mmCIF file of C-alpha atoms in Angstrom:
data_model
loop_
_atom_site.group_PDB
_atom_site.id
_atom_site.type_symbol
_atom_site.label_atom_id
_atom_site.label_comp_id
_atom_site.label_asym_id
_atom_site.label_seq_id
_atom_site.Cartn_x
_atom_site.Cartn_y
_atom_site.Cartn_z
ATOM 1 C CA UNK A 1 -115.690 45.166 33.377
ATOM 2 C CA UNK A 2 -112.116 44.666 32.254
ATOM 3 C CA UNK A 3 -110.910 41.734 34.351
ATOM 4 C CA UNK A 4 -111.083 38.390 32.504
ATOM 5 C CA UNK A 5 -113.024 36.702 35.284
ATOM 6 C CA UNK A 6 -115.524 39.488 35.856
ATOM 7 C CA UNK A 7 -118.082 38.426 33.208
ATOM 8 C CA UNK A 8 -118.168 34.754 34.254
ATOM 9 C CA UNK A 9 -118.395 35.722 37.932
ATOM 10 C CA UNK A 10 -121.230 38.146 37.151
ATOM 11 C CA UNK A 11 -122.992 35.381 35.202
ATOM 12 C CA UNK A 12 -122.511 33.001 38.138
ATOM 13 C CA UNK A 13 -124.060 35.602 40.454
ATOM 14 C CA UNK A 14 -127.069 36.060 38.144
ATOM 15 C CA UNK A 15 -127.460 32.283 37.794
ATOM 16 C CA UNK A 16 -127.462 31.872 41.576
ATOM 17 C CA UNK A 17 -130.278 34.406 41.817
ATOM 18 C CA UNK A 18 -132.222 32.572 39.084
ATOM 19 C CA UNK A 19 -131.812 29.209 40.820
ATOM 20 C CA UNK A 20 -133.284 30.703 43.985
ATOM 21 C CA UNK A 21 -136.217 32.265 42.080
ATOM 22 C CA UNK A 22 -136.908 29.350 39.710
ATOM 23 C CA UNK A 23 -139.328 27.470 42.025
ATOM 24 C CA UNK A 24 -141.669 30.487 41.828
ATOM 25 C CA UNK A 25 -141.989 29.956 38.064
ATOM 26 C CA UNK A 26 -143.958 26.728 38.567
ATOM 27 C CA UNK A 27 -147.517 27.684 39.437
ATOM 28 C CA UNK A 28 -150.620 25.528 39.270
ATOM 29 C CA UNK A 29 -153.716 27.153 37.872
ATOM 30 C CA UNK A 30 -156.397 25.800 40.137
ATOM 31 C CA UNK A 31 -159.773 27.378 40.927
ATOM 32 C CA UNK A 32 -158.548 28.215 44.433
ATOM 33 C CA UNK A 33 -155.534 30.203 43.197
ATOM 34 C CA UNK A 34 -155.831 33.794 42.100
ATOM 35 C CA UNK A 35 -155.598 34.897 38.507
ATOM 36 C CA UNK A 36 -152.456 36.979 39.048
ATOM 37 C CA UNK A 37 -149.489 36.113 41.252
ATOM 38 C CA UNK A 38 -146.871 38.799 41.874
ATOM 39 C CA UNK A 39 -144.115 36.324 42.744
ATOM 40 C CA UNK A 40 -144.569 34.478 39.468
ATOM 41 C CA UNK A 41 -144.756 37.720 37.502
ATOM 42 C CA UNK A 42 -141.551 39.105 39.056
ATOM 43 C CA UNK A 43 -139.810 35.769 38.537
ATOM 44 C CA UNK A 44 -140.515 35.917 34.813
ATOM 45 C CA UNK A 45 -139.475 39.581 34.651
ATOM 46 C CA UNK A 46 -136.146 38.553 36.185
ATOM 47 C CA UNK A 47 -135.927 35.653 33.707
ATOM 48 C CA UNK A 48 -136.318 38.131 30.842
ATOM 49 C CA UNK A 49 -133.420 40.268 32.110
ATOM 50 C CA UNK A 50 -131.371 37.165 32.922
ATOM 51 C CA UNK A 51 -131.773 35.857 29.358
ATOM 52 C CA UNK A 52 -130.708 39.250 27.988
ATOM 53 C CA UNK A 53 -127.643 39.246 30.263
ATOM 54 C CA UNK A 54 -126.665 35.714 29.182
ATOM 55 C CA UNK A 55 -126.841 36.698 25.512
ATOM 56 C CA UNK A 56 -124.968 39.969 26.137
ATOM 57 C CA UNK A 57 -122.196 38.197 28.055
ATOM 58 C CA UNK A 58 -121.910 35.577 25.294
ATOM 59 C CA UNK A 59 -121.620 38.280 22.629
ATOM 60 C CA UNK A 60 -119.039 40.172 24.685
ATOM 61 C CA UNK A 61 -117.012 37.001 25.197
ATOM 62 C CA UNK A 62 -117.159 36.240 21.476
ATOM 63 C CA UNK A 63 -115.986 39.738 20.524
ATOM 64 C CA UNK A 64 -113.109 39.675 23.000
ATOM 65 C CA UNK A 65 -112.019 36.198 21.906
ATOM 66 C CA UNK A 66 -112.298 37.068 18.205
ATOM 67 C CA UNK A 67 -110.084 40.093 18.750
ATOM 68 C CA UNK A 68 -107.449 37.971 20.465
ATOM 69 C CA UNK A 69 -107.673 35.196 17.872
ATOM 70 C CA UNK A 70 -107.308 37.727 15.058
ATOM 71 C CA UNK A 71 -104.151 39.030 16.747
ATOM 72 C CA UNK A 72 -102.845 35.436 16.793
ATOM 73 C CA UNK A 73 -103.750 35.022 13.110
ATOM 74 C CA UNK A 74 -106.232 32.226 13.848
ATOM 75 C CA UNK A 75 -109.777 31.905 12.439
ATOM 76 C CA UNK A 76 -112.098 34.192 14.387
ATOM 77 C CA UNK A 77 -114.920 31.661 14.103
ATOM 78 C CA UNK A 78 -113.230 29.655 16.847
ATOM 79 C CA UNK A 79 -114.214 32.431 19.265
ATOM 80 C CA UNK A 80 -117.760 31.094 19.272
ATOM 81 C CA UNK A 81 -116.781 27.659 20.584
ATOM 82 C CA UNK A 82 -117.261 28.417 24.292
ATOM 83 C CA UNK A 83 -120.502 30.448 24.034
ATOM 84 C CA UNK A 84 -122.035 27.902 21.650
ATOM 85 C CA UNK A 85 -120.994 24.945 23.810
ATOM 86 C CA UNK A 86 -122.305 26.745 26.915
ATOM 87 C CA UNK A 87 -125.688 27.363 25.282
ATOM 88 C CA UNK A 88 -125.883 23.723 24.134
ATOM 89 C CA UNK A 89 -124.938 22.548 27.623
ATOM 90 C CA UNK A 90 -127.556 24.740 29.261
ATOM 91 C CA UNK A 91 -130.156 23.525 26.782
ATOM 92 C CA UNK A 92 -129.273 19.887 27.431
ATOM 93 C CA UNK A 93 -129.481 20.384 31.202
ATOM 94 C CA UNK A 94 -132.894 21.994 30.794
ATOM 95 C CA UNK A 95 -134.236 19.435 28.309
ATOM 96 C CA UNK A 96 -132.959 16.149 29.750
ATOM 97 C CA UNK A 97 -135.203 16.001 32.864
ATOM 98 C CA UNK A 98 -138.234 16.780 30.719
ATOM 99 C CA UNK A 99 -137.597 14.005 28.168
ATOM 100 C CA UNK A 100 -135.506 11.593 30.234
ATOM 101 C CA UNK A 101 -137.004 8.547 28.513
ATOM 102 C CA UNK A 102 -135.475 9.534 25.140
ATOM 103 C CA UNK A 103 -132.465 11.651 26.167
ATOM 104 C CA UNK A 104 -129.980 9.838 28.344
ATOM 105 C CA UNK A 105 -127.963 11.521 31.060
ATOM 106 C CA UNK A 106 -124.811 10.498 29.219
ATOM 107 C CA UNK A 107 -125.786 12.830 26.400
ATOM 108 C CA UNK A 108 -125.628 15.722 28.866
ATOM 109 C CA UNK A 109 -122.271 14.499 30.185
ATOM 110 C CA UNK A 110 -120.944 14.394 26.612
ATOM 111 C CA UNK A 111 -122.031 17.955 25.902
ATOM 112 C CA UNK A 112 -120.553 19.086 29.224
ATOM 113 C CA UNK A 113 -117.242 17.452 28.320
ATOM 114 C CA UNK A 114 -117.245 19.353 25.016
ATOM 115 C CA UNK A 115 -117.848 22.557 26.981
ATOM 116 C CA UNK A 116 -114.969 21.803 29.345
ATOM 117 C CA UNK A 117 -112.719 21.046 26.372
ATOM 118 C CA UNK A 118 -113.648 24.335 24.693
ATOM 119 C CA UNK A 119 -113.023 26.264 27.920
ATOM 120 C CA UNK A 120 -109.637 24.614 28.478
ATOM 121 C CA UNK A 121 -108.569 25.195 24.862
ATOM 122 C CA UNK A 122 -109.676 28.837 24.972
ATOM 123 C CA UNK A 123 -107.941 29.455 28.298
ATOM 124 C CA UNK A 124 -104.702 27.887 27.074
ATOM 125 C CA UNK A 125 -104.798 29.539 23.655
ATOM 126 C CA UNK A 126 -105.835 33.019 24.712
ATOM 127 C CA UNK A 127 -104.572 33.150 28.258
ATOM 128 C CA UNK A 128 -101.244 31.359 28.486
ATOM 129 C CA UNK A 129 -99.746 31.156 25.009
ATOM 130 C CA UNK A 130 -97.286 33.867 24.085
ATOM 131 C CA UNK A 131 -98.689 36.432 21.641
ATOM 132 C CA UNK A 132 -97.348 36.521 18.105
ATOM 133 C CA UNK A 133 -94.790 39.200 17.325
ATOM 134 C CA UNK A 134 -96.265 40.481 14.069
ATOM 135 C CA UNK A 135 -93.805 43.386 13.745
ATOM 136 C CA UNK A 136 -90.780 41.046 13.692
ATOM 137 C CA UNK A 137 -91.876 39.463 10.382
#
């Protein structure tokens, strides 16, 4: 996948599938239910592959951004800003409903705003700014 928007669009597609399968992950173990449920099993198999894809896409994004930042003579550590902020944002969205009494919704909004800031900075820095002419120096 070479187009800049192909990895995020692929991740959006995988996330849409997960959101449709996620209700199957919640299963009550009552005496009337069977010991093994195929829907729940296949949901968690998909979750395993989805988690691998999220990590792979994050690593690919980091490597591509680090390459571009190195060409601009900027610190390559900045390439991890978007993947790290995205993982924190996803974690906050997952955690907040489970511990709502101690983690306010504004905390999630704050982390999301950091993610948006990192995305905007990365898009402006790596997408719209003119590349450095290293050979002219």
